[in-house]
Structures are given as C-alpha cells and as structure tokens.
mmCIF file of N, CA and C in Angstrom:
data_model
loop_
_atom_site.group_PDB
_atom_site.id
_atom_site.type_symbol
_atom_site.label_atom_id
_atom_site.label_comp_id
_atom_site.label_asym_id
_atom_site.label_seq_id
_atom_site.Cartn_x
_atom_site.Cartn_y
_atom_site.Cartn_z
ATOM 1 N N MET M 16 130.913 97.392 126.070
ATOM 2 C CA MET M 16 130.047 97.527 124.860
ATOM 3 C C MET M 16 128.778 96.684 125.108
ATOM 4 N N ASN M 17 127.668 97.390 124.898
ATOM 5 C CA ASN M 17 126.367 96.706 125.097
ATOM 6 C C ASN M 17 125.689 96.359 123.773
ATOM 7 N N GLY M 18 124.537 95.711 123.820
ATOM 8 C CA GLY M 18 123.883 95.321 122.636
ATOM 9 C C GLY M 18 123.403 96.466 121.691
ATOM 10 N N TRP M 19 123.082 97.597 122.297
ATOM 11 C CA TRP M 19 122.620 98.732 121.494
ATOM 12 C C TRP M 19 123.792 99.272 120.608
ATOM 13 N N LEU M 20 124.995 99.308 121.191
ATOM 14 C CA LEU M 20 126.150 99.803 120.425
ATOM 15 C C LEU M 20 126.537 98.790 119.400
ATOM 16 N N VAL M 21 126.410 97.484 119.674
ATOM 17 C CA VAL M 21 126.737 96.440 118.677
ATOM 18 C C VAL M 21 125.744 96.596 117.507
ATOM 19 N N ALA M 22 124.474 96.829 117.800
ATOM 20 C CA ALA M 22 123.448 96.976 116.738
ATOM 21 C C ALA M 22 123.754 98.191 115.931
ATOM 22 N N ALA M 23 124.189 99.275 116.531
ATOM 23 C CA ALA M 23 124.539 100.486 115.789
ATOM 24 C C ALA M 23 125.730 100.242 114.938
ATOM 25 N N ALA M 24 126.769 99.567 115.438
ATOM 26 C CA ALA M 24 127.946 99.222 114.640
ATOM 27 C C ALA M 24 127.603 98.300 113.413
ATOM 28 N N LEU M 25 126.739 97.333 113.698
ATOM 29 C CA LEU M 25 126.321 96.447 112.592
ATOM 30 C C LEU M 25 125.530 97.181 111.498
ATOM 31 N N LEU M 26 124.675 98.059 111.983
ATOM 32 C CA LEU M 26 123.853 98.836 111.035
ATOM 33 C C LEU M 26 124.779 99.757 110.146
ATOM 34 N N LEU M 27 125.743 100.354 110.780
ATOM 35 C CA LEU M 27 126.705 101.181 110.051
ATOM 36 C C LEU M 27 127.563 100.305 109.067
ATOM 37 N N ALA M 28 128.100 99.236 109.591
ATOM 38 C CA ALA M 28 128.956 98.418 108.773
ATOM 39 C C ALA M 28 128.218 97.743 107.624
ATOM 40 N N GLY M 29 127.053 97.299 107.855
ATOM 41 C CA GLY M 29 126.321 96.562 106.867
ATOM 42 C C GLY M 29 125.511 97.458 105.890
ATOM 43 N N GLY M 30 125.143 98.568 106.311
ATOM 44 C CA GLY M 30 124.255 99.391 105.524
ATOM 45 C C GLY M 30 124.891 100.615 104.869
ATOM 46 N N LEU M 31 125.884 101.219 105.539
ATOM 47 C CA LEU M 31 126.455 102.415 104.950
ATOM 48 C C LEU M 31 127.271 102.205 103.777
ATOM 49 N N GLY M 32 127.958 101.099 103.669
ATOM 50 C CA GLY M 32 128.797 100.782 102.469
ATOM 51 C C GLY M 32 128.002 100.751 101.211
ATOM 52 N N PRO M 33 126.936 99.916 101.184
ATOM 53 C CA PRO M 33 126.132 99.937 99.937
ATOM 54 C C PRO M 33 125.485 101.281 99.636
ATOM 55 N N CYS M 34 125.164 102.058 100.637
ATOM 56 C CA CYS M 34 124.593 103.392 100.380
ATOM 57 C C CYS M 34 125.630 104.329 99.757
ATOM 58 N N LEU M 35 126.887 104.293 100.288
ATOM 59 C CA LEU M 35 127.906 105.047 99.684
ATOM 60 C C LEU M 35 128.253 104.626 98.279
ATOM 61 N N TRP M 36 128.186 103.314 97.980
ATOM 62 C CA TRP M 36 128.369 102.872 96.648
ATOM 63 C C TRP M 36 127.278 103.372 95.751
ATOM 64 N N GLY M 37 126.035 103.335 96.228
ATOM 65 C CA GLY M 37 124.945 103.843 95.430
ATOM 66 C C GLY M 37 125.006 105.269 95.150
ATOM 67 N N VAL M 38 125.489 106.074 96.085
ATOM 68 C CA VAL M 38 125.584 107.504 95.899
ATOM 69 C C VAL M 38 126.709 107.817 94.927
ATOM 70 N N SER M 39 127.759 107.029 94.919
ATOM 71 C CA SER M 39 128.888 107.343 94.047
ATOM 72 C C SER M 39 128.734 106.808 92.639
ATOM 73 N N CYS M 40 127.898 105.878 92.373
ATOM 74 C CA CYS M 40 127.706 105.201 91.055
ATOM 75 C C CYS M 40 126.272 105.255 90.651
ATOM 76 N N GLY M 41 126.041 105.235 89.419
ATOM 77 C CA GLY M 41 124.706 105.130 88.905
ATOM 78 C C GLY M 41 124.095 106.438 88.492
ATOM 79 N N GLY M 42 122.820 106.350 88.138
ATOM 80 C CA GLY M 42 122.052 107.542 87.697
ATOM 81 C C GLY M 42 121.567 108.366 88.861
ATOM 82 N N THR M 43 120.855 109.375 88.457
ATOM 83 C CA THR M 43 120.335 110.318 89.462
ATOM 84 C C THR M 43 119.344 109.648 90.416
ATOM 85 N N GLY M 44 118.483 108.838 89.885
ATOM 86 C CA GLY M 44 117.440 108.196 90.709
ATOM 87 C C GLY M 44 118.034 107.253 91.721
ATOM 88 N N ARG M 45 119.064 106.501 91.301
ATOM 89 C CA ARG M 45 119.767 105.577 92.219
ATOM 90 C C ARG M 45 120.503 106.371 93.263
ATOM 91 N N ARG M 46 121.088 107.482 92.899
ATOM 92 C CA ARG M 46 121.825 108.295 93.911
ATOM 93 C C ARG M 46 120.888 108.877 94.959
ATOM 94 N N MET M 47 119.713 109.371 94.498
ATOM 95 C CA MET M 47 118.776 109.882 95.454
ATOM 96 C C MET M 47 118.248 108.875 96.392
ATOM 97 N N ALA M 48 117.925 107.701 95.864
ATOM 98 C CA ALA M 48 117.456 106.615 96.728
ATOM 99 C C ALA M 48 118.520 106.179 97.761
ATOM 100 N N ALA M 49 119.763 106.102 97.337
ATOM 101 C CA ALA M 49 120.855 105.751 98.193
ATOM 102 C C ALA M 49 121.101 106.833 99.256
ATOM 103 N N GLN M 50 120.999 108.086 98.859
ATOM 104 C CA GLN M 50 121.129 109.184 99.823
ATOM 105 C C GLN M 50 120.057 109.134 100.893
ATOM 106 N N ASN M 51 118.859 108.857 100.510
ATOM 107 C CA ASN M 51 117.765 108.788 101.496
ATOM 108 C C ASN M 51 117.915 107.556 102.390
ATOM 109 N N THR M 52 118.356 106.462 101.860
ATOM 110 C CA THR M 52 118.611 105.292 102.685
ATOM 111 C C THR M 52 119.706 105.549 103.665
ATOM 112 N N ALA M 53 120.783 106.232 103.284
ATOM 113 C CA ALA M 53 121.865 106.577 104.227
ATOM 114 C C ALA M 53 121.365 107.495 105.316
ATOM 115 N N THR M 54 120.494 108.401 105.009
ATOM 116 C CA THR M 54 119.911 109.301 106.039
ATOM 117 C C THR M 54 119.065 108.462 107.002
ATOM 118 N N LEU M 55 118.279 107.544 106.522
ATOM 119 C CA LEU M 55 117.537 106.656 107.395
ATOM 120 C C LEU M 55 118.431 105.877 108.327
ATOM 121 N N LEU M 56 119.495 105.262 107.781
ATOM 122 C CA LEU M 56 120.370 104.459 108.548
ATOM 123 C C LEU M 56 121.062 105.276 109.622
ATOM 124 N N LEU M 57 121.516 106.507 109.287
ATOM 125 C CA LEU M 57 122.160 107.332 110.322
ATOM 126 C C LEU M 57 121.180 107.773 111.410
ATOM 127 N N CYS M 58 119.903 108.032 111.013
ATOM 128 C CA CYS M 58 118.964 108.350 111.981
ATOM 129 C C CYS M 58 118.732 107.206 113.022
ATOM 130 N N LEU M 59 118.633 106.024 112.478
ATOM 131 C CA LEU M 59 118.475 104.838 113.313
ATOM 132 C C LEU M 59 119.732 104.568 114.185
ATOM 133 N N VAL M 60 120.889 104.852 113.655
ATOM 134 C CA VAL M 60 122.114 104.739 114.443
ATOM 135 C C VAL M 60 122.161 105.705 115.580
ATOM 136 N N PHE M 61 121.734 106.958 115.317
ATOM 137 C CA PHE M 61 121.646 107.957 116.375
ATOM 138 C C PHE M 61 120.711 107.482 117.507
ATOM 139 N N LEU M 62 119.602 106.878 117.127
ATOM 140 C CA LEU M 62 118.695 106.354 118.165
ATOM 141 C C LEU M 62 119.294 105.253 118.989
ATOM 142 N N LEU M 63 120.011 104.342 118.312
ATOM 143 C CA LEU M 63 120.722 103.258 119.006
ATOM 144 C C LEU M 63 121.857 103.753 119.868
ATOM 145 N N LEU M 64 122.581 104.741 119.403
ATOM 146 C CA LEU M 64 123.664 105.297 120.203
ATOM 147 C C LEU M 64 123.134 106.056 121.460
ATOM 148 N N ALA M 65 121.992 106.705 121.310
ATOM 149 C CA ALA M 65 121.370 107.355 122.427
ATOM 150 C C ALA M 65 121.069 106.379 123.553
ATOM 151 N N GLN M 66 120.535 105.227 123.209
ATOM 152 C CA GLN M 66 120.176 104.211 124.159
ATOM 153 C C GLN M 66 121.486 103.547 124.679
ATOM 154 N N GLY M 67 122.444 103.257 123.814
ATOM 155 C CA GLY M 67 123.661 102.602 124.185
ATOM 156 C C GLY M 67 124.520 103.381 125.127
ATOM 157 N N TYR M 68 124.607 104.662 124.895
ATOM 158 C CA TYR M 68 125.396 105.529 125.771
ATOM 159 C C TYR M 68 124.626 106.143 126.908
ATOM 160 N N GLY M 69 123.313 105.959 126.905
ATOM 161 C CA GLY M 69 122.448 106.519 127.942
ATOM 162 C C GLY M 69 122.365 108.020 127.899
ATOM 163 N N ARG M 70 122.405 108.588 126.673
ATOM 164 C CA ARG M 70 122.323 110.027 126.500
ATOM 165 C C ARG M 70 121.115 110.359 125.665
ATOM 166 N N PRO M 71 120.058 110.768 126.289
ATOM 167 C CA PRO M 71 118.843 111.034 125.544
ATOM 168 C C PRO M 71 118.960 112.260 124.572
ATOM 169 N N ALA M 72 119.986 113.078 124.720
ATOM 170 C CA ALA M 72 120.139 114.222 123.826
ATOM 171 C C ALA M 72 120.440 113.724 122.354
ATOM 172 N N TYR M 73 120.968 112.540 122.235
ATOM 173 C CA TYR M 73 121.261 112.055 120.891
ATOM 174 C C TYR M 73 119.965 111.771 120.089
ATOM 175 N N THR M 74 118.848 111.622 120.780
ATOM 176 C CA THR M 74 117.585 111.447 120.075
ATOM 177 C C THR M 74 117.227 112.705 119.303
ATOM 178 N N ASP M 75 117.724 113.829 119.838
ATOM 179 C CA ASP M 75 117.413 115.101 119.087
ATOM 180 C C ASP M 75 118.104 115.121 117.718
ATOM 181 N N LEU M 76 119.316 114.562 117.657
ATOM 182 C CA LEU M 76 119.961 114.436 116.357
ATOM 183 C C LEU M 76 119.187 113.550 115.409
ATOM 184 N N ALA M 77 118.617 112.464 115.939
ATOM 185 C CA ALA M 77 117.804 111.570 115.104
ATOM 186 C C ALA M 77 116.512 112.321 114.686
ATOM 187 N N LEU M 78 115.959 113.161 115.515
ATOM 188 C CA LEU M 78 114.752 113.918 115.113
ATOM 189 C C LEU M 78 115.127 114.906 114.023
ATOM 190 N N VAL M 79 116.198 115.547 114.154
ATOM 191 C CA VAL M 79 116.602 116.487 113.070
ATOM 192 C C VAL M 79 116.891 115.776 111.751
ATOM 193 N N ALA M 80 117.565 114.582 111.802
ATOM 194 C CA ALA M 80 117.836 113.851 110.599
ATOM 195 C C ALA M 80 116.535 113.364 110.013
ATOM 196 N N ALA M 81 115.612 112.964 110.900
ATOM 197 C CA ALA M 81 114.306 112.414 110.353
ATOM 198 C C ALA M 81 113.501 113.496 109.608
ATOM 199 N N VAL M 82 113.727 114.772 110.015
ATOM 200 C CA VAL M 82 112.993 115.882 109.338
ATOM 201 C C VAL M 82 113.781 116.377 108.133
ATOM 202 N N LEU M 83 115.031 116.540 108.215
ATOM 203 C CA LEU M 83 115.822 117.113 107.142
ATOM 204 C C LEU M 83 116.221 116.134 106.064
ATOM 205 N N GLY M 84 116.328 114.864 106.396
ATOM 206 C CA GLY M 84 116.776 113.841 105.341
ATOM 207 C C GLY M 84 115.780 113.748 104.194
ATOM 208 N N PRO M 85 114.508 113.500 104.443
ATOM 209 C CA PRO M 85 113.567 113.392 103.349
ATOM 210 C C PRO M 85 113.364 114.753 102.667
ATOM 211 N N ALA M 86 113.433 115.839 103.416
ATOM 212 C CA ALA M 86 113.334 117.169 102.764
ATOM 213 C C ALA M 86 114.472 117.400 101.820
ATOM 214 N N GLY M 87 115.697 116.981 102.164
ATOM 215 C CA GLY M 87 116.852 117.117 101.288
ATOM 216 C C GLY M 87 116.669 116.266 100.012
ATOM 217 N N THR M 88 116.156 115.081 100.176
ATOM 218 C CA THR M 88 115.869 114.236 99.029
ATOM 219 C C THR M 88 114.855 114.845 98.089
ATOM 220 N N LEU M 89 113.834 115.429 98.625
ATOM 221 C CA LEU M 89 112.803 116.074 97.871
ATOM 222 C C LEU M 89 113.379 117.255 97.059
ATOM 223 N N VAL M 90 114.307 118.037 97.687
ATOM 224 C CA VAL M 90 114.953 119.140 97.024
ATOM 225 C C VAL M 90 115.721 118.605 95.848
ATOM 226 N N PHE M 91 116.483 117.515 96.036
ATOM 227 C CA PHE M 91 117.241 116.928 94.954
ATOM 228 C C PHE M 91 116.348 116.514 93.807
ATOM 229 N N VAL M 92 115.257 115.873 94.166
ATOM 230 C CA VAL M 92 114.290 115.379 93.138
ATOM 231 C C VAL M 92 113.715 116.555 92.378
ATOM 232 N N ARG M 93 113.352 117.605 93.052
ATOM 233 C CA ARG M 93 112.669 118.717 92.385
ATOM 234 C C ARG M 93 113.620 119.665 91.666
ATOM 235 N N LEU M 94 114.715 120.012 92.284
ATOM 236 C CA LEU M 94 115.584 121.040 91.683
ATOM 237 C C LEU M 94 116.827 120.527 91.007
ATOM 238 N N LEU M 95 117.405 119.498 91.478
ATOM 239 C CA LEU M 95 118.736 119.099 90.915
ATOM 240 C C LEU M 95 118.673 117.862 90.029
ATOM 241 N N ASP M 96 117.500 117.352 89.811
ATOM 242 C CA ASP M 96 117.386 116.176 88.949
ATOM 243 C C ASP M 96 117.698 116.561 87.476
ATOM 244 N N GLU M 97 118.646 115.832 86.886
ATOM 245 C CA GLU M 97 119.001 116.074 85.495
ATOM 246 C C GLU M 97 117.888 115.659 84.572
ATOM 247 N N PRO M 98 117.647 116.286 83.472
ATOM 248 C CA PRO M 98 116.649 115.835 82.546
ATOM 249 C C PRO M 98 116.888 114.390 82.087
ATOM 250 N N ARG M 99 115.826 113.681 81.982
ATOM 251 C CA ARG M 99 115.935 112.213 81.663
ATOM 252 C C ARG M 99 115.342 111.972 80.275
ATOM 253 N N ARG M 100 115.910 111.098 79.542
ATOM 254 C CA ARG M 100 115.365 110.609 78.254
ATOM 255 C C ARG M 100 114.379 109.482 78.549
ATOM 256 N N GLU M 101 113.426 109.368 77.683
ATOM 257 C CA GLU M 101 112.389 108.341 77.816
ATOM 258 C C GLU M 101 113.017 106.900 77.832
ATOM 259 N N ASP M 102 114.107 106.765 77.059
ATOM 260 C CA ASP M 102 114.655 105.391 76.918
ATOM 261 C C ASP M 102 115.748 105.115 77.915
ATOM 262 N N GLU M 103 115.953 106.093 78.873
ATOM 263 C CA GLU M 103 116.986 105.900 79.891
ATOM 264 C C GLU M 103 116.648 104.719 80.829
ATOM 265 N N ALA M 104 117.606 103.843 81.084
ATOM 266 C CA ALA M 104 117.354 102.669 81.886
ATOM 267 C C ALA M 104 117.123 102.948 83.328
ATOM 268 N N ASP M 105 117.508 104.180 83.767
ATOM 269 C CA ASP M 105 117.492 104.508 85.179
ATOM 270 C C ASP M 105 116.170 105.187 85.552
ATOM 271 N N ARG M 106 115.171 105.125 84.681
ATOM 272 C CA ARG M 106 113.853 105.736 84.948
ATOM 273 C C ARG M 106 113.321 105.385 86.272
ATOM 274 N N ASP M 107 113.268 104.085 86.543
ATOM 275 C CA ASP M 107 112.853 103.540 87.839
ATOM 276 C C ASP M 107 114.080 102.864 88.428
ATOM 277 N N PRO M 108 114.804 103.509 89.373
ATOM 278 C CA PRO M 108 116.047 102.953 89.814
ATOM 279 C C PRO M 108 115.838 101.521 90.406
ATOM 280 N N ALA M 109 116.886 100.772 90.180
ATOM 281 C CA ALA M 109 116.815 99.351 90.703
ATOM 282 C C ALA M 109 116.645 99.375 92.207
ATOM 283 N N GLY M 110 115.682 98.605 92.701
ATOM 284 C CA GLY M 110 115.438 98.562 94.123
ATOM 285 C C GLY M 110 114.584 99.641 94.677
ATOM 286 N N ALA M 111 114.141 100.594 93.844
ATOM 287 C CA ALA M 111 113.301 101.669 94.357
ATOM 288 C C ALA M 111 111.994 101.208 94.904
ATOM 289 N N HIS M 112 111.427 100.114 94.363
ATOM 290 C CA HIS M 112 110.199 99.530 94.893
ATOM 291 C C HIS M 112 110.419 98.917 96.249
ATOM 292 N N LEU M 113 111.656 98.587 96.608
ATOM 293 C CA LEU M 113 111.898 97.985 97.854
ATOM 294 C C LEU M 113 112.212 98.980 98.980
ATOM 295 N N PHE M 114 112.276 100.232 98.622
ATOM 296 C CA PHE M 114 112.643 101.245 99.582
ATOM 297 C C PHE M 114 111.630 101.437 100.685
ATOM 298 N N THR M 115 110.375 101.495 100.366
ATOM 299 C CA THR M 115 109.366 101.725 101.340
ATOM 300 C C THR M 115 109.272 100.549 102.341
ATOM 301 N N PRO M 116 109.298 99.320 101.899
ATOM 302 C CA PRO M 116 109.312 98.205 102.890
ATOM 303 C C PRO M 116 110.636 98.221 103.712
ATOM 304 N N LEU M 117 111.768 98.632 103.127
ATOM 305 C CA LEU M 117 112.978 98.712 103.860
ATOM 306 C C LEU M 117 112.901 99.757 104.995
ATOM 307 N N VAL M 118 112.331 100.889 104.670
ATOM 308 C CA VAL M 118 112.124 101.934 105.654
ATOM 309 C C VAL M 118 111.204 101.459 106.777
ATOM 310 N N ALA M 119 110.195 100.806 106.416
ATOM 311 C CA ALA M 119 109.153 100.369 107.415
ATOM 312 C C ALA M 119 109.804 99.258 108.334
ATOM 313 N N LEU M 120 110.453 98.337 107.730
ATOM 314 C CA LEU M 120 111.104 97.231 108.528
ATOM 315 C C LEU M 120 112.179 97.767 109.428
ATOM 316 N N ALA M 121 113.085 98.579 108.878
ATOM 317 C CA ALA M 121 114.193 99.087 109.696
ATOM 318 C C ALA M 121 113.728 99.979 110.823
ATOM 319 N N THR M 122 112.720 100.807 110.482
ATOM 320 C CA THR M 122 112.231 101.727 111.514
ATOM 321 C C THR M 122 111.480 100.983 112.656
ATOM 322 N N VAL M 123 110.642 100.074 112.273
ATOM 323 C CA VAL M 123 109.917 99.304 113.298
ATOM 324 C C VAL M 123 110.882 98.435 114.124
ATOM 325 N N ALA M 124 111.815 97.821 113.439
ATOM 326 C CA ALA M 124 112.813 96.929 114.126
ATOM 327 C C ALA M 124 113.735 97.737 115.070
ATOM 328 N N THR M 125 113.862 99.031 114.837
ATOM 329 C CA THR M 125 114.680 99.845 115.742
ATOM 330 C C THR M 125 113.845 100.569 116.788
ATOM 331 N N VAL M 126 112.781 101.183 116.402
ATOM 332 C CA VAL M 126 112.019 102.009 117.297
ATOM 333 C C VAL M 126 111.236 101.205 118.366
ATOM 334 N N VAL M 127 110.648 100.085 118.012
ATOM 335 C CA VAL M 127 109.885 99.327 118.935
ATOM 336 C C VAL M 127 110.738 98.762 120.112
ATOM 337 N N PRO M 128 111.902 98.216 119.855
ATOM 338 C CA PRO M 128 112.714 97.771 121.032
ATOM 339 C C PRO M 128 113.198 98.968 121.872
ATOM 340 N N LEU M 129 113.477 100.112 121.221
ATOM 341 C CA LEU M 129 113.867 101.285 121.941
ATOM 342 C C LEU M 129 112.729 101.771 122.848
ATOM 343 N N CYS M 130 111.476 101.744 122.322
ATOM 344 C CA CYS M 130 110.345 102.184 123.103
ATOM 345 C C CYS M 130 110.141 101.242 124.316
ATOM 346 N N VAL M 131 110.345 99.958 124.150
ATOM 347 C CA VAL M 131 110.244 98.967 125.224
ATOM 348 C C VAL M 131 111.330 99.271 126.272
ATOM 349 N N ALA M 132 112.537 99.566 125.813
ATOM 350 C CA ALA M 132 113.665 99.818 126.723
ATOM 351 C C ALA M 132 113.518 101.087 127.503
ATOM 352 N N THR M 133 112.956 102.159 126.868
ATOM 353 C CA THR M 133 112.820 103.431 127.590
ATOM 354 C C THR M 133 111.640 103.474 128.483
ATOM 355 N N GLY M 134 110.599 102.703 128.202
ATOM 356 C CA GLY M 134 109.385 102.705 129.021
ATOM 357 C C GLY M 134 108.520 103.968 128.717
ATOM 358 N N PRO M 135 107.355 103.993 129.352
ATOM 359 C CA PRO M 135 106.470 105.111 129.085
ATOM 360 C C PRO M 135 107.017 106.391 129.591
ATOM 361 N N GLY M 136 106.702 107.439 128.846
ATOM 362 C CA GLY M 136 107.192 108.786 129.190
ATOM 363 C C GLY M 136 107.466 109.627 127.990
ATOM 364 N N ARG M 137 108.077 110.734 128.258
ATOM 365 C CA ARG M 137 108.386 111.726 127.227
ATOM 366 C C ARG M 137 109.383 111.147 126.122
ATOM 367 N N ALA M 138 110.337 110.395 126.586
ATOM 368 C CA ALA M 138 111.288 109.808 125.643
ATOM 369 C C ALA M 138 110.594 108.858 124.688
ATOM 370 N N MET M 139 109.650 108.121 125.186
ATOM 371 C CA MET M 139 108.900 107.174 124.288
ATOM 372 C C MET M 139 108.073 107.922 123.280
ATOM 373 N N VAL M 140 107.478 108.999 123.707
ATOM 374 C CA VAL M 140 106.701 109.800 122.731
ATOM 375 C C VAL M 140 107.620 110.369 121.625
ATOM 376 N N LYS M 141 108.795 110.808 121.993
ATOM 377 C CA LYS M 141 109.791 111.338 121.024
ATOM 378 C C LYS M 141 110.184 110.244 120.090
ATOM 379 N N LEU M 142 110.407 109.046 120.582
ATOM 380 C CA LEU M 142 110.757 107.908 119.692
ATOM 381 C C LEU M 142 109.669 107.579 118.695
ATOM 382 N N ILE M 143 108.408 107.604 119.173
ATOM 383 C CA ILE M 143 107.254 107.354 118.329
ATOM 384 C C ILE M 143 107.166 108.407 117.230
ATOM 385 N N VAL M 144 107.340 109.687 117.611
ATOM 386 C CA VAL M 144 107.299 110.730 116.607
ATOM 387 C C VAL M 144 108.424 110.594 115.565
ATOM 388 N N ILE M 145 109.590 110.253 115.974
ATOM 389 C CA ILE M 145 110.678 110.005 115.063
ATOM 390 C C ILE M 145 110.361 108.859 114.124
ATOM 391 N N GLY M 146 109.829 107.825 114.682
ATOM 392 C CA GLY M 146 109.445 106.618 113.872
ATOM 393 C C GLY M 146 108.392 107.020 112.817
ATOM 394 N N MET M 147 107.401 107.804 113.193
ATOM 395 C CA MET M 147 106.365 108.202 112.273
ATOM 396 C C MET M 147 106.927 109.117 111.218
ATOM 397 N N LEU M 148 107.882 110.015 111.569
ATOM 398 C CA LEU M 148 108.490 110.875 110.608
ATOM 399 C C LEU M 148 109.302 110.074 109.556
ATOM 400 N N LEU M 149 110.026 109.060 110.093
ATOM 401 C CA LEU M 149 110.830 108.242 109.206
ATOM 402 C C LEU M 149 109.922 107.456 108.202
ATOM 403 N N LEU M 150 108.816 106.911 108.737
ATOM 404 C CA LEU M 150 107.926 106.188 107.862
ATOM 405 C C LEU M 150 107.253 107.107 106.821
ATOM 406 N N ALA M 151 106.831 108.216 107.244
ATOM 407 C CA ALA M 151 106.175 109.182 106.264
ATOM 408 C C ALA M 151 107.166 109.685 105.290
ATOM 409 N N GLY M 152 108.378 110.076 105.759
ATOM 410 C CA GLY M 152 109.408 110.631 104.863
ATOM 411 C C GLY M 152 109.856 109.594 103.892
ATOM 412 N N GLY M 153 110.033 108.349 104.343
ATOM 413 C CA GLY M 153 110.434 107.309 103.429
ATOM 414 C C GLY M 153 109.397 107.047 102.301
ATOM 415 N N ALA M 154 108.165 107.040 102.669
ATOM 416 C CA ALA M 154 107.112 106.816 101.709
ATOM 417 C C ALA M 154 107.044 107.974 100.705
ATOM 418 N N VAL M 155 107.118 109.206 101.175
ATOM 419 C CA VAL M 155 107.056 110.330 100.272
ATOM 420 C C VAL M 155 108.203 110.400 99.326
ATOM 421 N N THR M 156 109.408 110.209 99.858
ATOM 422 C CA THR M 156 110.572 110.321 99.033
ATOM 423 C C THR M 156 110.705 109.155 98.041
ATOM 424 N N ALA M 157 110.287 107.935 98.475
ATOM 425 C CA ALA M 157 110.335 106.782 97.534
ATOM 426 C C ALA M 157 109.394 107.066 96.360
ATOM 427 N N ARG M 158 108.241 107.602 96.645
ATOM 428 C CA ARG M 158 107.322 107.944 95.559
ATOM 429 C C ARG M 158 107.905 109.033 94.621
ATOM 430 N N ALA M 159 108.518 109.984 95.255
ATOM 431 C CA ALA M 159 109.115 111.116 94.460
ATOM 432 C C ALA M 159 110.279 110.593 93.569
ATOM 433 N N VAL M 160 111.083 109.698 94.107
ATOM 434 C CA VAL M 160 112.252 109.166 93.374
ATOM 435 C C VAL M 160 111.733 108.306 92.245
ATOM 436 N N ARG M 161 110.703 107.541 92.444
ATOM 437 C CA ARG M 161 110.173 106.687 91.394
ATOM 438 C C ARG M 161 109.546 107.478 90.262
ATOM 439 N N ARG M 162 108.924 108.616 90.601
ATOM 440 C CA ARG M 162 108.270 109.427 89.523
ATOM 441 C C ARG M 162 109.319 110.366 88.889
ATOM 442 N N GLY M 163 110.364 110.715 89.547
ATOM 443 C CA GLY M 163 111.353 111.565 88.940
ATOM 444 C C GLY M 163 110.937 112.939 89.017
#
C-alpha cells in the first residue's frame, strides 16, 4: 500500500460519512450540497486510485464524474427542488458558503501533487482539465444551491 492509496482511503473514510449523513437528513438544499460534495470526493478518490495503482484509465472515471456530478446537482436544483416557504430555515443550507472553498482546497490539494507525480505530458493535461472542471462545477453548483 502506497501513499496515494492511503490518501484515497482517508478521503473516503473522513469525507464520505458526513456526505451520506447530509444526503439522508435535512432539507433539500442540504441534500443537494452533500450530494455534490460526495461527487467531488469520489472524483478525487478516482484520481488518487489511478496514481496509486498505476492505471491511467481511472482518470477517465474522474473526468466523467467531474462532468456529470455538477450537472446532476443542477438538474436536482432546477427540476426536483421542492417548493420552499420564505420562513423555512433551510433556505441557505448550513455550510453552503463553505462549499466553494472546500472544493478549491480539496481539488488543489489533490491535483497539484498528482501533476507533480505524473510529470509533463498528456496525463498532466488531463489532470489539469479535471481540476478546472471540478473548480468550475463546484462554484456553479454552490451558487445554484444557495439560490434555490
């Protein structure tokens, strides 16, 4: 077991539990934010597993998750969001303002070491594209979740 696999296991163990709790409890806004955070974590885990096992094909899974995760959250926000009352406490989900910095920090903390480890080349370009997709998707979906 190498450091990449340990980092993936720690990310899953430390991050997925709170995300599952957030998806199962709370209002619609909290559930959507937790779903998008879980997608981000799984995408980063796929990147770490690709490096840990030495299988670059796993980065394709991360690329698909980076594209479809925010799109799924936007679909939930647009089509499946239940009508909200003005006095509802879940108007701005707890921690929603922290989502964009969380996405930025987790993405940079994962993608930059992976870029250093892979070195220049096609794989590094793919990692940078995935990182940019995660940053943009996180910002867009955090804004959509906050606005309802």
